[in-house]
């Protein structure tokens, strides 16, 4: 440290040459690395004011590169410290902007691939540093050259992971719109050949027999023909544009049909499902697959699976490959990628590269088959199928982005604050304590609910219940006025409102007609006519007759005397008196349709149920839903009573025991609505039978 102080205190009296500067900077650089501070380098750099910036930066760059060569044999972390110090020196503007990347390039050029893989970790960790403005513009080409040189040294099959790390780094470093990293014209890697098969001259029947021997445990005939068809599809996946050629398309269609048929005939077993069968059944395992997958199970599957960049094409391995779920998924996903490319619009496709109607239909049908096969491929087939579908949907979005010219992604600009937003918010008034507000409201005989609108509503009147009865709050129209409003013949909303008004304003809603109608519109029309008749004035003789009948008829069990019958006949046959105004000549007594007061509604009995239930049959659940039973209750009846007839009887028996409206008329109306005509006719026959029996018994009395 004393040496550094002495160097700093002794200022040069004249211009220093290149080698003197380099020597001084090397000493200061070693001290700076030891202390981990760039300030020592800055002081040494500023100790030569007579030299220009250009004259001082070149020796400083050289000092970094010389010290790097001395440290190559040391630990990798020491090289990382030097690179990080060069980054700080670049920010202090005492070295060139490219010196950190130059140090990495020099290192990768002289060390082994194993050491390169460790040093590249520093490059990945500092990706945000390289994206800074001071480094990106000047270093992006050097970084790209460095990565390409590494990729040329690596083997795609033996160093697959390292190659993938380099590609991921480049994708993180360069922006999306960087044209050097985009396949603008949608070119395919036609050099990716898949070599397979034997020479046709060397192939004989013994090879077929050998292939069949390797597939003894597989219920599928594997021969050399199937082997060639299978691997020939890779050429179409490599270059999809071949499918636009008619002969090539026929070959692809035939081979794809054979391969997918082989997959369908030979399905893989799910090990998870077989283990769950012993514990809780296969249905429960399928529910787990559909609803959600436990995170620990997914982690175990990820750890168990292995990825291979290239599959082997040895004929003897085909039987084992067809039994591998990963292999099958890889081939099925290749089908989906090919189908998506053939269907989407790509900017650089020629006019001749279009699908015919037959080709489009085949792709649509085959695509659904492929998704079904993915769902049937364990483990977690349905989850995997949904994931692939989601990824292909996102791929279509990227394709549209490329068709639009790969526009640059920009973050949305933050809106500029307006003058109103820039004004300081006024200070809030201190809130009044809740207890004080409740106390004052109670003293004044009012309510305080904490909300201005609610407080005003509750204090609208001293007596809230009386205020609710005010005529001003009666917004319901009169029934007669509402029935006269124009409407469509079948209007469910109008009919529902009319029935509500009818039940609220008149007693006709609770009286049954002698001829029950299946249509609500007809029923409302009859009610409207009855209301009109009720408003018409009645003759005085009829009024006196009604009064006498009310006085004496009830005591005589509603049996009319002969004099009363003669009076009634006289009213029907005679002419009306002169002082009464009658608008029409119809008979005055029109209340014949009314149901006698002594007649009670006919309730459904268990004997009626046993008689009609066989006519309802299998759709008995529809009747249950119409009555009001829930799905769980209907399922209970079905599980407790295996036959439809017994389940229907038990359900209807519960209905008549719980529902006071379980009448024969309602039952017939319900069955007519469900279009169970035979059962409805049987119920109507029971009604007629019960009515005739009741009338006969009444007459005997």
Short mmCIF file of C-alpha atoms in Angstrom, two decimals, residues 156-503:
data_model
loop_
_atom_site.label_atom_id
_atom_site.label_comp_id
_atom_site.label_asym_id
_atom_site.label_seq_id
_atom_site.Cartn_x
_atom_site.Cartn_y
_atom_site.Cartn_z
CA UNK A 156 -24.13 -30.41 -31.25
CA UNK A 157 -24.54 -33.98 -30.00
CA UNK A 158 -21.89 -34.15 -27.25
CA UNK A 159 -22.12 -30.55 -25.94
CA UNK A 160 -25.85 -30.10 -26.36
CA UNK A 161 -26.42 -28.36 -23.02
CA UNK A 162 -23.59 -25.85 -23.53
CA UNK A 163 -24.87 -25.04 -27.02
CA UNK A 164 -28.31 -24.47 -25.57
CA UNK A 165 -26.91 -22.13 -22.91
CA UNK A 166 -25.20 -20.06 -25.59
CA UNK A 167 -28.38 -19.83 -27.65
CA UNK A 168 -30.42 -18.82 -24.60
CA UNK A 169 -27.88 -16.15 -23.72
CA UNK A 170 -28.08 -14.67 -27.20
CA UNK A 171 -31.86 -14.66 -27.05
CA UNK A 172 -31.71 -12.77 -23.73
CA UNK A 173 -29.02 -10.35 -24.89
CA UNK A 174 -30.39 -9.26 -28.25
CA UNK A 175 -33.82 -7.62 -28.49
CA UNK A 176 -36.66 -9.38 -30.30
CA UNK A 177 -36.40 -7.09 -33.30
CA UNK A 178 -32.68 -7.83 -33.87
CA UNK A 179 -32.72 -9.06 -37.46
CA UNK A 180 -29.49 -11.03 -37.12
CA UNK A 181 -31.29 -13.42 -34.76
CA UNK A 182 -34.48 -13.79 -36.80
CA UNK A 183 -35.33 -16.21 -39.57
CA UNK A 184 -36.88 -13.46 -41.67
CA UNK A 185 -37.46 -15.44 -44.89
CA UNK A 186 -38.65 -18.59 -43.04
CA UNK A 187 -35.86 -20.87 -44.21
CA UNK A 188 -35.56 -24.48 -43.04
CA UNK A 189 -32.42 -26.29 -41.92
CA UNK A 190 -32.22 -28.60 -44.91
CA UNK A 191 -28.86 -29.96 -43.77
CA UNK A 192 -30.53 -31.86 -40.91
CA UNK A 193 -30.72 -35.24 -42.61
CA UNK A 194 -31.92 -38.35 -40.81
CA UNK A 195 -30.05 -41.40 -41.99
CA UNK A 196 -31.89 -44.67 -41.53
CA UNK A 197 -32.41 -48.11 -42.97
CA UNK A 198 -30.31 -50.65 -44.81
CA UNK A 199 -29.30 -50.73 -48.41
CA UNK A 200 -32.04 -52.37 -50.49
CA UNK A 201 -29.47 -54.81 -51.92
CA UNK A 202 -28.52 -56.00 -48.46
CA UNK A 203 -32.10 -56.28 -47.21
CA UNK A 204 -33.72 -59.72 -47.19
CA UNK A 205 -36.37 -61.69 -45.33
CA UNK A 206 -34.01 -62.46 -42.47
CA UNK A 207 -34.01 -58.78 -41.54
CA UNK A 208 -37.81 -58.82 -41.30
CA UNK A 209 -37.66 -61.86 -39.06
CA UNK A 210 -35.09 -60.19 -36.85
CA UNK A 211 -37.27 -57.10 -36.51
CA UNK A 212 -40.26 -59.23 -35.60
CA UNK A 213 -38.21 -61.05 -32.95
CA UNK A 214 -37.41 -57.74 -31.22
CA UNK A 215 -41.16 -56.96 -30.92
CA UNK A 216 -42.40 -60.12 -29.24
CA UNK A 217 -44.07 -58.24 -26.36
CA UNK A 218 -45.72 -55.63 -28.58
CA UNK A 219 -49.17 -56.31 -30.14
CA UNK A 220 -48.03 -54.74 -33.40
CA UNK A 221 -46.41 -56.16 -36.49
CA UNK A 222 -43.08 -54.39 -36.94
CA UNK A 223 -41.36 -55.12 -40.23
CA UNK A 224 -38.92 -53.34 -42.49
CA UNK A 225 -41.75 -51.67 -44.42
CA UNK A 226 -43.14 -50.02 -41.27
CA UNK A 227 -39.62 -49.02 -40.24
CA UNK A 228 -38.97 -47.24 -43.55
CA UNK A 229 -42.33 -45.50 -43.54
CA UNK A 230 -41.78 -44.26 -40.02
CA UNK A 231 -38.37 -42.69 -40.56
CA UNK A 232 -39.24 -41.35 -44.03
CA UNK A 233 -41.60 -38.90 -42.32
CA UNK A 234 -38.59 -37.07 -40.92
CA UNK A 235 -37.80 -35.78 -44.40
CA UNK A 236 -41.24 -34.08 -44.54
CA UNK A 237 -40.71 -32.62 -41.07
CA UNK A 238 -37.31 -31.32 -42.22
CA UNK A 239 -38.76 -29.63 -45.33
CA UNK A 240 -42.55 -29.10 -45.04
CA UNK A 241 -42.74 -27.41 -48.43
CA UNK A 242 -42.60 -30.88 -50.01
CA UNK A 243 -46.20 -31.37 -48.94
CA UNK A 244 -47.33 -28.84 -51.56
CA UNK A 245 -46.10 -31.25 -54.23
CA UNK A 246 -48.91 -33.63 -55.18
CA UNK A 247 -46.91 -36.91 -55.40
CA UNK A 248 -45.01 -36.09 -52.22
CA UNK A 249 -48.28 -35.27 -50.43
CA UNK A 250 -49.79 -38.63 -51.35
CA UNK A 251 -46.73 -40.38 -49.96
CA UNK A 252 -46.87 -38.34 -46.74
CA UNK A 253 -50.60 -38.97 -46.37
CA UNK A 254 -50.19 -42.72 -46.77
CA UNK A 255 -47.22 -42.98 -44.38
CA UNK A 256 -48.83 -40.73 -41.76
CA UNK A 257 -52.01 -42.81 -41.84
CA UNK A 258 -50.04 -46.03 -41.26
CA UNK A 259 -47.98 -44.59 -38.41
CA UNK A 260 -50.97 -43.03 -36.60
CA UNK A 261 -52.90 -46.27 -37.00
CA UNK A 262 -49.96 -48.13 -35.43
CA UNK A 263 -49.96 -45.69 -32.50
CA UNK A 264 -53.73 -46.16 -32.05
CA UNK A 265 -53.51 -49.95 -32.07
CA UNK A 266 -50.60 -50.02 -29.61
CA UNK A 267 -51.43 -47.84 -26.59
CA UNK A 268 -49.11 -47.36 -23.67
CA UNK A 269 -50.11 -48.15 -20.10
CA UNK A 270 -49.93 -45.55 -17.37
CA UNK A 271 -47.87 -46.83 -14.46
CA UNK A 272 -49.46 -44.28 -12.13
CA UNK A 273 -52.94 -45.43 -13.06
CA UNK A 274 -52.18 -49.11 -12.47
CA UNK A 275 -50.82 -48.32 -9.01
CA UNK A 276 -53.83 -46.18 -8.20
CA UNK A 277 -56.17 -48.98 -9.29
CA UNK A 278 -55.02 -51.11 -6.36
CA UNK A 279 -55.63 -48.27 -3.93
CA UNK A 280 -58.67 -46.26 -5.01
CA UNK A 281 -59.68 -47.20 -8.56
CA UNK A 282 -58.90 -45.96 -12.03
CA UNK A 283 -61.73 -43.38 -12.07
CA UNK A 284 -60.08 -41.48 -9.25
CA UNK A 285 -56.76 -41.48 -11.12
CA UNK A 286 -58.42 -40.00 -14.20
CA UNK A 287 -60.03 -37.29 -12.09
CA UNK A 288 -56.62 -36.34 -10.73
CA UNK A 289 -55.28 -36.12 -14.28
CA UNK A 290 -58.12 -33.88 -15.43
CA UNK A 291 -58.47 -31.53 -12.47
CA UNK A 292 -54.95 -30.75 -11.29
CA UNK A 293 -51.59 -32.41 -10.92
CA UNK A 294 -49.75 -32.27 -7.65
CA UNK A 295 -46.58 -30.19 -7.79
CA UNK A 296 -44.47 -32.91 -6.28
CA UNK A 297 -45.69 -35.40 -8.88
CA UNK A 298 -44.80 -33.01 -11.70
CA UNK A 299 -41.34 -32.51 -10.22
CA UNK A 300 -40.77 -36.24 -10.02
CA UNK A 301 -41.81 -36.67 -13.66
CA UNK A 302 -39.47 -33.89 -14.77
CA UNK A 303 -36.55 -35.47 -12.91
CA UNK A 304 -37.31 -38.92 -14.30
CA UNK A 305 -37.54 -37.83 -17.93
CA UNK A 306 -34.44 -37.45 -20.08
CA UNK A 307 -34.08 -35.45 -23.27
CA UNK A 308 -32.17 -36.62 -26.34
CA UNK A 309 -31.31 -34.20 -29.12
CA UNK A 310 -31.32 -36.97 -31.73
CA UNK A 311 -32.96 -40.40 -31.72
CA UNK A 312 -31.17 -43.48 -32.97
CA UNK A 313 -32.46 -45.08 -36.18
CA UNK A 314 -31.28 -48.61 -35.75
CA UNK A 315 -34.02 -51.01 -36.97
CA UNK A 316 -33.67 -53.17 -33.88
CA UNK A 317 -34.57 -50.22 -31.63
CA UNK A 318 -37.91 -49.39 -33.27
CA UNK A 319 -39.89 -51.73 -31.02
CA UNK A 320 -38.42 -50.14 -27.90
CA UNK A 321 -38.89 -46.64 -29.29
CA UNK A 322 -42.58 -47.22 -29.97
CA UNK A 323 -42.93 -48.23 -26.31
CA UNK A 324 -41.29 -45.00 -25.13
CA UNK A 325 -43.71 -42.19 -24.22
CA UNK A 326 -41.13 -39.44 -24.87
CA UNK A 327 -40.35 -40.82 -28.31
CA UNK A 328 -44.03 -41.04 -29.22
CA UNK A 329 -44.70 -37.51 -27.99
CA UNK A 330 -41.78 -36.14 -30.01
CA UNK A 331 -43.19 -37.62 -33.23
CA UNK A 332 -46.76 -36.49 -32.52
CA UNK A 333 -45.64 -32.93 -31.77
CA UNK A 334 -43.72 -32.94 -35.07
CA UNK A 335 -47.02 -33.71 -36.80
CA UNK A 336 -48.72 -30.75 -35.09
CA UNK A 337 -45.88 -28.34 -35.99
CA UNK A 338 -46.03 -29.45 -39.62
CA UNK A 339 -49.82 -29.06 -39.76
CA UNK A 340 -49.65 -25.58 -38.27
CA UNK A 341 -47.07 -24.43 -40.83
CA UNK A 342 -49.15 -25.77 -43.72
CA UNK A 343 -52.29 -23.96 -42.50
CA UNK A 344 -51.00 -20.54 -41.38
CA UNK A 345 -50.22 -17.73 -43.77
CA UNK A 346 -46.50 -17.06 -44.06
CA UNK A 347 -45.29 -13.89 -45.75
CA UNK A 348 -42.64 -15.63 -47.86
CA UNK A 349 -44.76 -18.51 -49.15
CA UNK A 350 -45.21 -18.55 -52.91
CA UNK A 351 -48.62 -18.44 -54.55
CA UNK A 352 -48.42 -22.12 -55.46
CA UNK A 353 -47.92 -23.16 -51.85
CA UNK A 354 -51.59 -23.45 -50.94
CA UNK A 355 -53.65 -26.35 -49.66
CA UNK A 356 -56.53 -27.91 -51.54
CA UNK A 357 -59.88 -28.59 -49.89
CA UNK A 358 -59.07 -32.31 -49.53
CA UNK A 359 -55.69 -31.55 -47.96
CA UNK A 360 -57.26 -29.11 -45.49
CA UNK A 361 -59.89 -31.69 -44.50
CA UNK A 362 -57.23 -34.36 -44.00
CA UNK A 363 -55.12 -32.04 -41.84
CA UNK A 364 -58.12 -31.06 -39.70
CA UNK A 365 -59.15 -34.67 -39.16
CA UNK A 366 -55.61 -35.91 -38.51
CA UNK A 367 -54.87 -33.05 -36.12
CA UNK A 368 -57.76 -34.09 -33.87
CA UNK A 369 -56.45 -37.69 -33.96
CA UNK A 370 -52.97 -36.54 -32.93
CA UNK A 371 -54.34 -34.56 -29.97
CA UNK A 372 -56.35 -37.59 -28.89
CA UNK A 373 -53.22 -39.78 -29.07
CA UNK A 374 -51.33 -37.22 -26.99
CA UNK A 375 -54.05 -37.34 -24.33
CA UNK A 376 -53.83 -41.13 -24.27
CA UNK A 377 -50.03 -41.13 -23.92
CA UNK A 378 -49.01 -41.36 -20.24
CA UNK A 379 -48.00 -39.80 -17.98
CA UNK A 380 -50.32 -36.77 -17.65
CA UNK A 381 -51.45 -36.99 -21.26
CA UNK A 382 -54.25 -34.46 -21.05
CA UNK A 383 -52.05 -31.92 -19.31
CA UNK A 384 -49.33 -32.37 -21.93
CA UNK A 385 -51.86 -32.02 -24.76
CA UNK A 386 -53.18 -28.74 -23.35
CA UNK A 387 -49.63 -27.42 -22.97
CA UNK A 388 -48.74 -28.23 -26.57
CA UNK A 389 -51.93 -26.58 -27.82
CA UNK A 390 -51.12 -23.45 -25.81
CA UNK A 391 -47.56 -23.29 -27.16
CA UNK A 392 -48.73 -23.65 -30.77
CA UNK A 393 -51.25 -20.84 -30.23
CA UNK A 394 -48.44 -18.58 -29.02
CA UNK A 395 -46.30 -19.68 -31.99
CA UNK A 396 -49.05 -18.48 -34.31
CA UNK A 397 -48.84 -15.05 -32.65
CA UNK A 398 -45.09 -14.94 -33.31
CA UNK A 399 -45.74 -15.88 -36.93
CA UNK A 400 -48.14 -12.95 -37.29
CA UNK A 401 -45.50 -10.68 -35.74
CA UNK A 402 -42.97 -11.79 -38.36
CA UNK A 403 -45.49 -11.26 -41.14
CA UNK A 404 -45.88 -7.66 -39.95
CA UNK A 405 -42.15 -6.99 -40.31
CA UNK A 406 -40.86 -7.80 -36.80
CA UNK A 407 -41.79 -4.49 -35.24
CA UNK A 408 -39.73 -3.45 -32.24
CA UNK A 409 -41.23 -4.03 -28.83
CA UNK A 410 -41.44 -0.89 -26.76
CA UNK A 411 -42.65 -0.37 -23.26
CA UNK A 412 -45.77 1.79 -23.11
CA UNK A 413 -44.93 5.34 -22.24
CA UNK A 414 -46.11 6.57 -18.90
CA UNK A 415 -48.78 9.25 -19.27
CA UNK A 416 -47.59 12.74 -18.46
CA UNK A 417 -49.24 14.04 -15.31
CA UNK A 418 -51.81 16.72 -15.97
CA UNK A 419 -52.13 19.97 -14.09
CA UNK A 420 -54.96 18.59 -11.99
CA UNK A 421 -52.87 15.57 -10.99
CA UNK A 422 -49.91 17.76 -10.14
CA UNK A 423 -51.97 19.81 -7.70
CA UNK A 424 -51.53 18.75 -4.10
CA UNK A 425 -54.47 16.90 -2.68
CA UNK A 426 -56.44 18.90 -0.14
CA UNK A 427 -56.12 17.91 3.45
CA UNK A 428 -58.92 15.68 4.62
CA UNK A 429 -61.16 16.91 7.38
CA UNK A 430 -60.86 14.93 10.58
CA UNK A 431 -63.68 12.43 10.78
CA UNK A 432 -66.22 12.89 13.51
CA UNK A 433 -66.15 10.12 16.13
CA UNK A 434 -68.81 7.51 15.48
CA UNK A 435 -70.04 7.56 19.06
CA UNK A 436 -70.76 11.30 18.93
CA UNK A 437 -72.72 10.92 15.68
CA UNK A 438 -74.84 8.08 17.10
CA UNK A 439 -75.49 10.00 20.32
CA UNK A 440 -76.68 13.17 18.52
CA UNK A 441 -78.89 11.16 16.13
CA UNK A 442 -80.48 9.29 19.04
CA UNK A 443 -81.24 12.52 20.89
CA UNK A 444 -82.96 13.99 17.84
CA UNK A 445 -84.95 10.79 17.19
CA UNK A 446 -83.19 9.94 13.94
CA UNK A 447 -81.07 7.13 12.57
CA UNK A 448 -77.38 7.27 11.72
CA UNK A 449 -76.12 4.41 9.52
CA UNK A 450 -72.66 5.68 8.56
CA UNK A 451 -73.61 6.25 4.91
CA UNK A 452 -75.19 9.48 3.69
CA UNK A 453 -77.63 7.81 1.31
CA UNK A 454 -78.77 5.20 3.84
CA UNK A 455 -79.09 7.81 6.58
CA UNK A 456 -81.24 10.02 4.33
CA UNK A 457 -83.44 7.06 3.35
CA UNK A 458 -84.08 5.90 6.91
CA UNK A 459 -84.91 9.44 8.03
CA UNK A 460 -87.32 10.05 5.16
CA UNK A 461 -90.35 9.74 7.45
CA UNK A 462 -90.88 9.43 11.19
CA UNK A 463 -92.68 6.12 10.59
CA UNK A 464 -90.88 4.13 7.92
CA UNK A 465 -93.51 1.37 7.72
CA UNK A 466 -96.28 3.92 7.18
CA UNK A 467 -94.19 5.64 4.51
CA UNK A 468 -93.88 2.32 2.67
CA UNK A 469 -97.70 2.15 2.52
CA UNK A 470 -97.99 5.52 0.84
CA UNK A 471 -99.98 5.65 -2.38
CA UNK A 472 -97.05 7.31 -4.08
CA UNK A 473 -95.06 4.08 -3.71
CA UNK A 474 -97.73 1.96 -5.43
CA UNK A 475 -96.29 1.42 -8.88
CA UNK A 476 -98.36 -1.64 -9.80
CA UNK A 477 -100.91 -1.17 -12.61
CA UNK A 478 -104.49 -2.43 -12.34
CA UNK A 479 -105.00 -5.97 -13.58
CA UNK A 480 -107.74 -4.96 -16.04
CA UNK A 481 -105.54 -2.22 -17.51
CA UNK A 482 -102.52 -4.51 -17.79
CA UNK A 483 -104.48 -7.29 -19.54
CA UNK A 484 -105.70 -4.80 -22.17
CA UNK A 485 -102.17 -3.68 -23.11
CA UNK A 486 -101.06 -4.94 -26.55
CA UNK A 487 -98.63 -7.85 -26.47
CA UNK A 488 -97.62 -10.89 -28.43
CA UNK A 489 -99.76 -14.01 -28.31
CA UNK A 490 -97.05 -15.97 -26.50
CA UNK A 491 -95.08 -13.65 -24.22
CA UNK A 492 -93.67 -15.42 -21.12
CA UNK A 493 -92.67 -12.16 -19.43
CA UNK A 494 -96.15 -10.67 -19.90
CA UNK A 495 -97.82 -13.86 -18.69
CA UNK A 496 -95.62 -14.02 -15.59
CA UNK A 497 -96.41 -10.39 -14.63
CA UNK A 498 -100.12 -10.94 -15.29
CA UNK A 499 -100.21 -13.97 -12.99
CA UNK A 500 -98.46 -11.98 -10.24
CA UNK A 501 -101.01 -9.19 -10.55
CA UNK A 502 -103.84 -11.73 -10.65
CA UNK A 503 -102.69 -13.36 -7.42
#
